[in-house]
Amino acid sequence: YPSHFQVFFRWKIIDFVFRDNRQRENLVRSNKFIPGNNLPLGIAIWRNKIFVTFPKWKTGIPVTLASFNMDDPRESPILAPYPNWSYFDDSNCNSMISVFRLSVDKCNRLWVMDTGVTDIITSIQQLCPPKILVFDLTTNTLIRRYILPTAQVFEGSLFSNIATELVEDCDHAFAYVNDVFRYGLIVYDFFKNTSYRLTHPYMYPEPLQSTYILDNLKFRWVDGIFGMAISPELTYKQKRHPYEYYHYNVHHYNGTSVDKTIRDDQRYLYFHSMSSNRHYYISTTDLRNSSRYVNSSDIDEYFHYLGSRHRNTQASASAINSNGVLFYNLVTKHSVGCWNTRTKVYLPQTQDIVQTNRDILNFPNDLKIDQQDNIWVLSNKLHQYLYGFLDFNVYNYRILVASSNDIVRNTKCDPYVNLNDYLYNLQISSRQCPNNEL
């Protein structure tokens, strides 16, 4: 794939593959299918298939999860309900109700977080309990349905993202699910089929970052923990990486010491709130150990502040490639940002922008890294859908792709570029802004 984002598919308006014309006509006539209300939001990639979610912000959304093949010759493919139409019935809580985002693991499984809510714009209605669904992609069959315990779901909760981690083998898998409106994190153990909830002030929004100004629209969101990205899998023998050559120098810039809690033999969940410019992290080893939070009166020792971006750089989804480069969608900047996690210094001077484009990256919403280290971004003009209007004579929704290794070449995020040149001014910056509020 190219070194800059290429528009792979784009749509003016969404349509689905129906059983027949009669089904489509009946759904349109009963206002159960209003084409303009169907906004794509989340994506997942598996082999040559792309999955797309359609949360039920409004009425007239008959399908909340659909898919199509990458080799579809049309620039605007018609999407097929996944796995089939029988999974979409709002009167049956065994069905899928409203899905925001997805995760695909290396065991060929699709993890689906079904929020169970409808009419999100007007007033959140908890039509069905939130649940995690796991599909075997090789057979398109449901292999697990887990309903979140009532005690872990608060009034007004919205579980809008899911990240997965394999520990040792396919049976020992964990899912991490955010509660963006009630500021918590669900940890689900696939092997034990149990979950627990925890919260921390780092999962809250920042009041000064809750105002968004985008395309002449001004609105306020108090969204908490949102973007979640897990660092690359550890190998038995870590390859010597170029960052080791400048790691020593990073330690010795006055006022810019590397956080010693980031260890090379641990995996970490990097997370941030939507209405924030700060990033945090926690070891997944600590995250998976529920006893540490049940028996401890203070969980602060496990959660760590990483650093901040510039002000008014609210970010949505994020992901990390196999070289340890963190990517995140900067929604108000029509951009995708990056940071090399191996530097362990998260400041504006160590971050970069891989691409900015007001047209094709108009509200970059979801972001995924596939097994070949390609980066996929879905942009969808969400702010115009919610607070303005969409012109269905122009292209509104896009899926873009690029090589995650090529797109960071010669940027501050490039693992093969010596960062000493970029870090030279950190001493001055840290003196001017000792709290990293740059």
PDB file of C-alpha atoms in Angstrom, residues 126-403:
ATOM      1  CA  GLN A 126     -30.985   0.857  26.969  1.00  0.00           C
ATOM      2  CA  LEU A 127     -33.063  -1.461  24.818  1.00  0.00           C
ATOM      3  CA  CYS A 128     -31.043  -4.567  25.765  1.00  0.00           C
ATOM      4  CA  PRO A 129     -28.165  -5.331  28.146  1.00  0.00           C
ATOM      5  CA  PRO A 130     -24.687  -4.618  26.727  1.00  0.00           C
ATOM      6  CA  LYS A 131     -22.941  -7.767  25.557  1.00  0.00           C
ATOM      7  CA  ILE A 132     -19.733  -9.005  23.985  1.00  0.00           C
ATOM      8  CA  LEU A 133     -20.145 -11.234  20.932  1.00  0.00           C
ATOM      9  CA  VAL A 134     -17.306 -13.303  19.474  1.00  0.00           C
ATOM     10  CA  PHE A 135     -17.530 -14.772  15.969  1.00  0.00           C
ATOM     11  CA  ASP A 136     -15.373 -17.428  14.340  1.00  0.00           C
ATOM     12  CA  LEU A 137     -14.547 -15.747  11.040  1.00  0.00           C
ATOM     13  CA  THR A 138     -13.603 -18.989   9.310  1.00  0.00           C
ATOM     14  CA  THR A 139     -17.156 -20.300   9.740  1.00  0.00           C
ATOM     15  CA  ASN A 140     -19.089 -17.045  10.394  1.00  0.00           C
ATOM     16  CA  THR A 141     -20.587 -18.590  13.515  1.00  0.00           C
ATOM     17  CA  LEU A 142     -21.152 -17.090  16.959  1.00  0.00           C
ATOM     18  CA  ILE A 143     -18.942 -18.832  19.537  1.00  0.00           C
ATOM     19  CA  ARG A 144     -19.483 -16.627  22.589  1.00  0.00           C
ATOM     20  CA  ARG A 145     -22.169 -14.303  23.911  1.00  0.00           C
ATOM     21  CA  TYR A 146     -21.309 -12.598  27.194  1.00  0.00           C
ATOM     22  CA  ILE A 147     -23.763 -10.210  28.836  1.00  0.00           C
ATOM     23  CA  LEU A 148     -22.100  -7.614  31.043  1.00  0.00           C
ATOM     24  CA  PRO A 149     -23.203  -7.989  34.688  1.00  0.00           C
ATOM     25  CA  THR A 150     -25.756  -5.441  35.837  1.00  0.00           C
ATOM     26  CA  ALA A 151     -23.403  -4.080  38.508  1.00  0.00           C
ATOM     27  CA  GLN A 152     -20.878  -3.131  35.797  1.00  0.00           C
ATOM     28  CA  VAL A 153     -23.382  -1.147  33.721  1.00  0.00           C
ATOM     29  CA  PHE A 154     -24.410   2.281  35.002  1.00  0.00           C
ATOM     30  CA  GLU A 155     -27.342   4.401  33.952  1.00  0.00           C
ATOM     31  CA  GLY A 156     -26.203   6.248  30.842  1.00  0.00           C
ATOM     32  CA  SER A 157     -23.239   3.935  30.163  1.00  0.00           C
ATOM     33  CA  LEU A 158     -21.996   3.714  26.584  1.00  0.00           C
ATOM     34  CA  PHE A 159     -19.411   1.079  25.663  1.00  0.00           C
ATOM     35  CA  SER A 160     -17.995   2.489  22.446  1.00  0.00           C
ATOM     36  CA  ASN A 161     -14.674   0.698  21.932  1.00  0.00           C
ATOM     37  CA  ILE A 162     -13.054  -2.704  22.427  1.00  0.00           C
ATOM     38  CA  ALA A 163      -9.412  -3.833  22.351  1.00  0.00           C
ATOM     39  CA  THR A 164      -8.254  -7.440  22.635  1.00  0.00           C
ATOM     40  CA  GLU A 165      -5.102  -9.173  23.832  1.00  0.00           C
ATOM     41  CA  LEU A 166      -3.976 -12.782  23.507  1.00  0.00           C
ATOM     42  CA  VAL A 167      -1.996 -14.211  26.419  1.00  0.00           C
ATOM     43  CA  GLU A 168      -0.157 -17.431  25.524  1.00  0.00           C
ATOM     44  CA  ASP A 169      -2.874 -18.925  23.297  1.00  0.00           C
ATOM     45  CA  CYS A 170      -6.328 -18.384  21.797  1.00  0.00           C
ATOM     46  CA  ASP A 171      -8.176 -19.606  24.886  1.00  0.00           C
ATOM     47  CA  HIS A 172      -6.449 -17.106  27.150  1.00  0.00           C
ATOM     48  CA  ALA A 173      -7.704 -13.874  25.653  1.00  0.00           C
ATOM     49  CA  PHE A 174      -8.810 -10.625  27.247  1.00  0.00           C
ATOM     50  CA  ALA A 175     -11.039  -7.828  26.014  1.00  0.00           C
ATOM     51  CA  TYR A 176     -10.826  -4.259  27.289  1.00  0.00           C
ATOM     52  CA  VAL A 177     -14.018  -2.229  26.869  1.00  0.00           C
ATOM     53  CA  ASN A 178     -14.398   1.477  27.616  1.00  0.00           C
ATOM     54  CA  ASP A 179     -17.383   3.265  29.126  1.00  0.00           C
ATOM     55  CA  VAL A 180     -17.067   6.641  27.433  1.00  0.00           C
ATOM     56  CA  PHE A 181     -19.974   8.310  29.269  1.00  0.00           C
ATOM     57  CA  ARG A 182     -19.520   6.878  32.778  1.00  0.00           C
ATOM     58  CA  TYR A 183     -15.720   6.811  32.735  1.00  0.00           C
ATOM     59  CA  GLY A 184     -14.783   3.216  33.414  1.00  0.00           C
ATOM     60  CA  LEU A 185     -13.068   0.189  31.910  1.00  0.00           C
ATOM     61  CA  ILE A 186     -14.378  -3.375  31.665  1.00  0.00           C
ATOM     62  CA  VAL A 187     -11.822  -6.207  31.664  1.00  0.00           C
ATOM     63  CA  TYR A 188     -13.236  -9.452  30.246  1.00  0.00           C
ATOM     64  CA  ASP A 189     -11.479 -12.809  30.672  1.00  0.00           C
ATOM     65  CA  PHE A 190     -12.425 -15.103  27.767  1.00  0.00           C
ATOM     66  CA  PHE A 191     -11.136 -18.281  29.453  1.00  0.00           C
ATOM     67  CA  LYS A 192     -12.949 -17.701  32.756  1.00  0.00           C
ATOM     68  CA  ASN A 193     -15.910 -16.007  31.056  1.00  0.00           C
ATOM     69  CA  THR A 194     -15.949 -13.327  33.746  1.00  0.00           C
ATOM     70  CA  SER A 195     -15.393  -9.582  33.851  1.00  0.00           C
ATOM     71  CA  TYR A 196     -14.792  -6.785  36.293  1.00  0.00           C
ATOM     72  CA  ARG A 197     -15.010  -3.007  36.154  1.00  0.00           C
ATOM     73  CA  LEU A 198     -12.538  -0.424  37.359  1.00  0.00           C
ATOM     74  CA  THR A 199     -12.270   3.323  37.150  1.00  0.00           C
ATOM     75  CA  HIS A 200      -9.604   5.957  37.660  1.00  0.00           C
ATOM     76  CA  PRO A 201      -9.485   9.766  37.339  1.00  0.00           C
ATOM     77  CA  TYR A 202      -7.324   9.343  34.221  1.00  0.00           C
ATOM     78  CA  MET A 203     -10.442   8.019  32.473  1.00  0.00           C
ATOM     79  CA  TYR A 204     -12.308  11.301  32.928  1.00  0.00           C
ATOM     80  CA  PRO A 205     -12.547  14.114  30.353  1.00  0.00           C
ATOM     81  CA  GLU A 206     -10.791  17.444  30.781  1.00  0.00           C
ATOM     82  CA  PRO A 207     -13.194  20.403  31.057  1.00  0.00           C
ATOM     83  CA  LEU A 208     -10.883  22.715  29.100  1.00  0.00           C
ATOM     84  CA  GLN A 209     -10.805  20.222  26.207  1.00  0.00           C
ATOM     85  CA  SER A 210     -14.553  19.609  25.994  1.00  0.00           C
ATOM     86  CA  THR A 211     -15.300  22.317  23.402  1.00  0.00           C
ATOM     87  CA  TYR A 212     -14.951  21.316  19.748  1.00  0.00           C
ATOM     88  CA  ILE A 213     -14.834  23.735  16.818  1.00  0.00           C
ATOM     89  CA  LEU A 214     -14.940  22.057  13.449  1.00  0.00           C
ATOM     90  CA  ASP A 215     -16.123  23.294  10.041  1.00  0.00           C
ATOM     91  CA  ASN A 216     -17.963  26.277  11.576  1.00  0.00           C
ATOM     92  CA  LEU A 217     -19.731  23.998  14.051  1.00  0.00           C
ATOM     93  CA  LYS A 218     -19.172  24.425  17.779  1.00  0.00           C
ATOM     94  CA  PHE A 219     -20.282  21.766  20.233  1.00  0.00           C
ATOM     95  CA  ARG A 220     -19.416  20.376  23.647  1.00  0.00           C
ATOM     96  CA  TRP A 221     -18.592  16.751  24.441  1.00  0.00           C
ATOM     97  CA  VAL A 222     -17.619  15.414  27.864  1.00  0.00           C
ATOM     98  CA  ASP A 223     -16.457  12.043  26.550  1.00  0.00           C
ATOM     99  CA  GLY A 224     -14.112  10.095  28.797  1.00  0.00           C
ATOM    100  CA  ILE A 225     -11.846   7.125  28.088  1.00  0.00           C
ATOM    101  CA  PHE A 226     -12.016   6.425  24.377  1.00  0.00           C
ATOM    102  CA  GLY A 227      -8.905   5.484  22.391  1.00  0.00           C
ATOM    103  CA  MET A 228      -7.170   2.256  23.469  1.00  0.00           C
ATOM    104  CA  ALA A 229      -4.076   0.704  21.904  1.00  0.00           C
ATOM    105  CA  ILE A 230      -2.014  -2.264  23.084  1.00  0.00           C
ATOM    106  CA  SER A 231       1.754  -2.327  22.555  1.00  0.00           C
ATOM    107  CA  PRO A 232       3.194  -5.050  20.276  1.00  0.00           C
ATOM    108  CA  GLU A 233       3.489  -8.658  21.342  1.00  0.00           C
ATOM    109  CA  LEU A 234       6.686  -9.577  23.144  1.00  0.00           C
ATOM    110  CA  THR A 235       9.015 -12.093  21.516  1.00  0.00           C
ATOM    111  CA  TYR A 236      11.371 -14.501  23.223  1.00  0.00           C
ATOM    112  CA  LYS A 237      14.368 -12.552  22.004  1.00  0.00           C
ATOM    113  CA  GLN A 238      13.684  -8.915  21.269  1.00  0.00           C
ATOM    114  CA  LYS A 239      15.437  -7.713  18.132  1.00  0.00           C
ATOM    115  CA  ARG A 240      17.906  -4.915  18.630  1.00  0.00           C
ATOM    116  CA  HIS A 241      16.049  -1.772  17.652  1.00  0.00           C
ATOM    117  CA  PRO A 242      17.466   1.531  16.397  1.00  0.00           C
ATOM    118  CA  TYR A 243      15.962   3.398  19.366  1.00  0.00           C
ATOM    119  CA  GLU A 244      18.598   1.803  21.606  1.00  0.00           C
ATOM    120  CA  TYR A 245      21.218   4.009  19.985  1.00  0.00           C
ATOM    121  CA  TYR A 246      19.629   7.255  21.152  1.00  0.00           C
ATOM    122  CA  HIS A 247      17.967   5.902  24.265  1.00  0.00           C
ATOM    123  CA  TYR A 248      20.967   6.924  26.385  1.00  0.00           C
ATOM    124  CA  ASN A 249      20.819  10.520  25.185  1.00  0.00           C
ATOM    125  CA  VAL A 250      17.091  10.786  25.863  1.00  0.00           C
ATOM    126  CA  HIS A 251      17.795  10.015  29.507  1.00  0.00           C
ATOM    127  CA  HIS A 252      20.183  12.922  29.789  1.00  0.00           C
ATOM    128  CA  TYR A 253      18.146  15.874  28.560  1.00  0.00           C
ATOM    129  CA  ASN A 254      17.621  18.024  31.636  1.00  0.00           C
ATOM    130  CA  GLY A 255      13.990  18.075  32.699  1.00  0.00           C
ATOM    131  CA  THR A 256      12.992  15.317  30.276  1.00  0.00           C
ATOM    132  CA  SER A 257      13.679  12.037  32.009  1.00  0.00           C
ATOM    133  CA  VAL A 258      12.226   8.846  30.611  1.00  0.00           C
ATOM    134  CA  ASP A 259       9.507   7.296  32.759  1.00  0.00           C
ATOM    135  CA  LYS A 260      11.247   4.286  34.303  1.00  0.00           C
ATOM    136  CA  THR A 261       7.906   2.505  34.719  1.00  0.00           C
ATOM    137  CA  ILE A 262       7.821   1.744  30.970  1.00  0.00           C
ATOM    138  CA  ARG A 263       9.673  -1.551  30.713  1.00  0.00           C
ATOM    139  CA  ASP A 264      10.695  -3.360  27.563  1.00  0.00           C
ATOM    140  CA  ASP A 265       9.493  -6.725  28.902  1.00  0.00           C
ATOM    141  CA  GLN A 266       5.873  -5.628  29.434  1.00  0.00           C
ATOM    142  CA  ARG A 267       2.891  -4.927  27.219  1.00  0.00           C
ATOM    143  CA  TYR A 268       0.918  -1.772  27.889  1.00  0.00           C
ATOM    144  CA  LEU A 269      -2.541  -0.436  27.235  1.00  0.00           C
ATOM    145  CA  TYR A 270      -2.138   3.175  26.102  1.00  0.00           C
ATOM    146  CA  PHE A 271      -5.394   5.086  26.480  1.00  0.00           C
ATOM    147  CA  HIS A 272      -6.817   8.582  26.337  1.00  0.00           C
ATOM    148  CA  SER A 273     -10.131  10.331  26.810  1.00  0.00           C
ATOM    149  CA  MET A 274     -11.826  11.809  23.778  1.00  0.00           C
ATOM    150  CA  SER A 275     -12.191  15.240  25.385  1.00  0.00           C
ATOM    151  CA  SER A 276      -8.567  15.513  26.412  1.00  0.00           C
ATOM    152  CA  ASN A 277      -5.075  16.129  25.074  1.00  0.00           C
ATOM    153  CA  ARG A 278      -3.385  13.780  27.539  1.00  0.00           C
ATOM    154  CA  HIS A 279      -2.313  10.167  27.251  1.00  0.00           C
ATOM    155  CA  TYR A 280      -1.995   7.484  29.941  1.00  0.00           C
ATOM    156  CA  TYR A 281      -0.953   3.854  30.191  1.00  0.00           C
ATOM    157  CA  ILE A 282      -1.097   0.750  32.361  1.00  0.00           C
ATOM    158  CA  SER A 283       0.662  -2.600  32.122  1.00  0.00           C
ATOM    159  CA  THR A 284      -1.732  -5.235  30.811  1.00  0.00           C
ATOM    160  CA  THR A 285      -0.251  -7.632  33.369  1.00  0.00           C
ATOM    161  CA  ASP A 286      -1.516  -5.313  36.090  1.00  0.00           C
ATOM    162  CA  LEU A 287      -4.778  -4.740  34.250  1.00  0.00           C
ATOM    163  CA  ARG A 288      -5.551  -8.467  34.068  1.00  0.00           C
ATOM    164  CA  ASN A 289      -4.958  -8.990  37.800  1.00  0.00           C
ATOM    165  CA  SER A 290      -8.325  -8.088  39.316  1.00  0.00           C
ATOM    166  CA  SER A 291      -7.151  -8.810  42.874  1.00  0.00           C
ATOM    167  CA  ARG A 292      -4.915  -5.757  42.752  1.00  0.00           C
ATOM    168  CA  TYR A 293      -7.956  -3.507  42.527  1.00  0.00           C
ATOM    169  CA  VAL A 294     -10.246  -5.475  44.808  1.00  0.00           C
ATOM    170  CA  ASN A 295      -7.762  -5.654  47.683  1.00  0.00           C
ATOM    171  CA  SER A 296      -6.029  -2.314  47.205  1.00  0.00           C
ATOM    172  CA  SER A 297      -7.490   0.942  48.428  1.00  0.00           C
ATOM    173  CA  ASP A 298      -5.311   2.919  46.035  1.00  0.00           C
ATOM    174  CA  ILE A 299      -4.845   1.846  42.428  1.00  0.00           C
ATOM    175  CA  ASP A 300      -2.820   4.914  41.472  1.00  0.00           C
ATOM    176  CA  GLU A 301       0.433   2.949  41.496  1.00  0.00           C
ATOM    177  CA  TYR A 302      -0.727   0.953  38.465  1.00  0.00           C
ATOM    178  CA  PHE A 303      -1.920   3.854  36.295  1.00  0.00           C
ATOM    179  CA  HIS A 304       0.607   6.258  34.801  1.00  0.00           C
ATOM    180  CA  TYR A 305       0.502   9.652  33.122  1.00  0.00           C
ATOM    181  CA  LEU A 306       2.373   9.525  29.819  1.00  0.00           C
ATOM    182  CA  GLY A 307       2.286  13.125  28.572  1.00  0.00           C
ATOM    183  CA  SER A 308       0.260  15.539  26.490  1.00  0.00           C
ATOM    184  CA  ARG A 309      -0.298  16.816  22.978  1.00  0.00           C
ATOM    185  CA  HIS A 310      -0.895  20.424  22.008  1.00  0.00           C
ATOM    186  CA  ARG A 311      -4.139  21.946  23.259  1.00  0.00           C
ATOM    187  CA  ASN A 312      -7.301  21.383  21.221  1.00  0.00           C
ATOM    188  CA  THR A 313      -6.024  18.145  19.706  1.00  0.00           C
ATOM    189  CA  GLN A 314      -8.842  15.841  20.733  1.00  0.00           C
ATOM    190  CA  ALA A 315      -8.250  12.308  19.490  1.00  0.00           C
ATOM    191  CA  SER A 316     -10.636   9.452  18.734  1.00  0.00           C
ATOM    192  CA  ALA A 317      -9.412   5.926  17.950  1.00  0.00           C
ATOM    193  CA  SER A 318      -5.795   4.774  18.179  1.00  0.00           C
ATOM    194  CA  ALA A 319      -3.665   1.730  17.345  1.00  0.00           C
ATOM    195  CA  ILE A 320      -0.022   0.600  17.511  1.00  0.00           C
ATOM    196  CA  ASN A 321       1.844  -1.197  14.730  1.00  0.00           C
ATOM    197  CA  SER A 322       4.412  -3.977  15.139  1.00  0.00           C
ATOM    198  CA  ASN A 323       7.279  -1.457  15.329  1.00  0.00           C
ATOM    199  CA  GLY A 324       5.710   0.263  18.320  1.00  0.00           C
ATOM    200  CA  VAL A 325       4.416   3.370  16.531  1.00  0.00           C
ATOM    201  CA  LEU A 326       1.202   4.731  18.032  1.00  0.00           C
ATOM    202  CA  PHE A 327      -1.281   6.314  15.603  1.00  0.00           C
ATOM    203  CA  TYR A 328      -4.307   8.389  16.624  1.00  0.00           C
ATOM    204  CA  ASN A 329      -7.018  10.305  14.796  1.00  0.00           C
ATOM    205  CA  LEU A 330      -6.963  14.063  15.489  1.00  0.00           C
ATOM    206  CA  VAL A 331     -10.599  14.798  14.749  1.00  0.00           C
ATOM    207  CA  THR A 332     -10.546  18.611  14.924  1.00  0.00           C
ATOM    208  CA  LYS A 333      -7.394  18.822  12.808  1.00  0.00           C
ATOM    209  CA  HIS A 334      -8.511  16.539   9.950  1.00  0.00           C
ATOM    210  CA  SER A 335      -5.297  14.663  10.650  1.00  0.00           C
ATOM    211  CA  VAL A 336      -3.693  11.439  11.805  1.00  0.00           C
ATOM    212  CA  GLY A 337      -0.960  11.830  14.413  1.00  0.00           C
ATOM    213  CA  CYS A 338       1.816   9.479  15.486  1.00  0.00           C
ATOM    214  CA  TRP A 339       4.314   8.821  18.266  1.00  0.00           C
ATOM    215  CA  ASN A 340       7.077   6.231  18.586  1.00  0.00           C
ATOM    216  CA  THR A 341       6.373   4.446  21.890  1.00  0.00           C
ATOM    217  CA  ARG A 342       9.959   3.209  22.096  1.00  0.00           C
ATOM    218  CA  THR A 343      11.193   6.743  22.789  1.00  0.00           C
ATOM    219  CA  LYS A 344       9.147   6.710  26.018  1.00  0.00           C
ATOM    220  CA  VAL A 345       8.973  10.526  25.867  1.00  0.00           C
ATOM    221  CA  TYR A 346       5.482  11.745  24.963  1.00  0.00           C
ATOM    222  CA  LEU A 347       5.624  15.462  24.220  1.00  0.00           C
ATOM    223  CA  PRO A 348       4.556  17.574  21.229  1.00  0.00           C
ATOM    224  CA  GLN A 349       8.211  17.693  20.158  1.00  0.00           C
ATOM    225  CA  THR A 350       8.359  13.895  19.869  1.00  0.00           C
ATOM    226  CA  GLN A 351       5.020  13.561  18.052  1.00  0.00           C
ATOM    227  CA  ASP A 352       4.214  14.185  14.416  1.00  0.00           C
ATOM    228  CA  ILE A 353       1.429  14.368  11.839  1.00  0.00           C
ATOM    229  CA  VAL A 354       1.511  11.751   9.093  1.00  0.00           C
ATOM    230  CA  GLN A 355      -1.147  13.423   6.961  1.00  0.00           C
ATOM    231  CA  THR A 356      -3.664  16.272   7.021  1.00  0.00           C
ATOM    232  CA  ASN A 357      -6.494  16.625   4.538  1.00  0.00           C
ATOM    233  CA  ARG A 358      -9.742  18.508   5.142  1.00  0.00           C
ATOM    234  CA  ASP A 359     -11.467  16.540   2.387  1.00  0.00           C
ATOM    235  CA  ILE A 360     -10.591  12.870   2.797  1.00  0.00           C
ATOM    236  CA  LEU A 361      -9.867  13.070   6.553  1.00  0.00           C
ATOM    237  CA  ASN A 362     -12.953  15.052   7.512  1.00  0.00           C
ATOM    238  CA  PHE A 363     -13.525  13.737  11.051  1.00  0.00           C
ATOM    239  CA  PRO A 364     -11.268  10.659  11.050  1.00  0.00           C
ATOM    240  CA  ASN A 365     -13.205   8.406  13.395  1.00  0.00           C
ATOM    241  CA  ASP A 366     -11.917   4.844  13.537  1.00  0.00           C
ATOM    242  CA  LEU A 367      -8.378   3.548  12.991  1.00  0.00           C
ATOM    243  CA  LYS A 368      -7.031   0.011  12.742  1.00  0.00           C
ATOM    244  CA  ILE A 369      -3.711  -1.737  12.015  1.00  0.00           C
ATOM    245  CA  ASP A 370      -4.061  -5.031  10.137  1.00  0.00           C
ATOM    246  CA  GLN A 371      -1.849  -8.130  10.280  1.00  0.00           C
ATOM    247  CA  GLN A 372       0.354  -6.753   7.474  1.00  0.00           C
ATOM    248  CA  ASP A 373       0.943  -3.480   9.361  1.00  0.00           C
ATOM    249  CA  ASN A 374      -1.292  -1.450   7.065  1.00  0.00           C
ATOM    250  CA  ILE A 375      -3.143   1.431   8.700  1.00  0.00           C
ATOM    251  CA  TRP A 376      -6.848   1.839   7.923  1.00  0.00           C
ATOM    252  CA  VAL A 377      -8.868   4.957   8.733  1.00  0.00           C
ATOM    253  CA  LEU A 378     -12.592   5.587   8.426  1.00  0.00           C
ATOM    254  CA  SER A 379     -13.654   9.250   8.121  1.00  0.00           C
ATOM    255  CA  ASN A 380     -17.350  10.055   8.329  1.00  0.00           C
ATOM    256  CA  LYS A 381     -18.154  13.760   8.976  1.00  0.00           C
ATOM    257  CA  LEU A 382     -19.757  12.789  12.286  1.00  0.00           C
ATOM    258  CA  HIS A 383     -20.057  16.408  13.443  1.00  0.00           C
ATOM    259  CA  GLN A 384     -22.082  17.333  10.362  1.00  0.00           C
ATOM    260  CA  TYR A 385     -24.262  14.242  10.766  1.00  0.00           C
ATOM    261  CA  LEU A 386     -25.037  15.172  14.387  1.00  0.00           C
ATOM    262  CA  TYR A 387     -25.207  18.982  14.322  1.00  0.00           C
ATOM    263  CA  GLY A 388     -25.346  20.110  10.704  1.00  0.00           C
ATOM    264  CA  PHE A 389     -26.435  18.316   7.567  1.00  0.00           C
ATOM    265  CA  LEU A 390     -24.895  15.967   5.033  1.00  0.00           C
ATOM    266  CA  ASP A 391     -25.040  16.651   1.312  1.00  0.00           C
ATOM    267  CA  PHE A 392     -25.713  13.283  -0.288  1.00  0.00           C
ATOM    268  CA  ASN A 393     -24.615  14.580  -3.673  1.00  0.00           C
ATOM    269  CA  VAL A 394     -20.986  14.517  -2.499  1.00  0.00           C
ATOM    270  CA  TYR A 395     -18.848  11.832  -0.883  1.00  0.00           C
ATOM    271  CA  ASN A 396     -19.341  11.756   2.891  1.00  0.00           C
ATOM    272  CA  TYR A 397     -17.744   8.525   4.100  1.00  0.00           C
ATOM    273  CA  ARG A 398     -14.325   7.157   3.228  1.00  0.00           C
ATOM    274  CA  ILE A 399     -12.107   4.213   4.076  1.00  0.00           C
ATOM    275  CA  LEU A 400      -8.430   5.021   3.594  1.00  0.00           C
ATOM    276  CA  VAL A 401      -5.341   2.824   3.731  1.00  0.00           C
ATOM    277  CA  ALA A 402      -1.559   3.227   3.799  1.00  0.00           C
ATOM    278  CA  SER A 403       1.503   1.296   4.894  1.00  0.00           C
TER     279      SER A 403
END
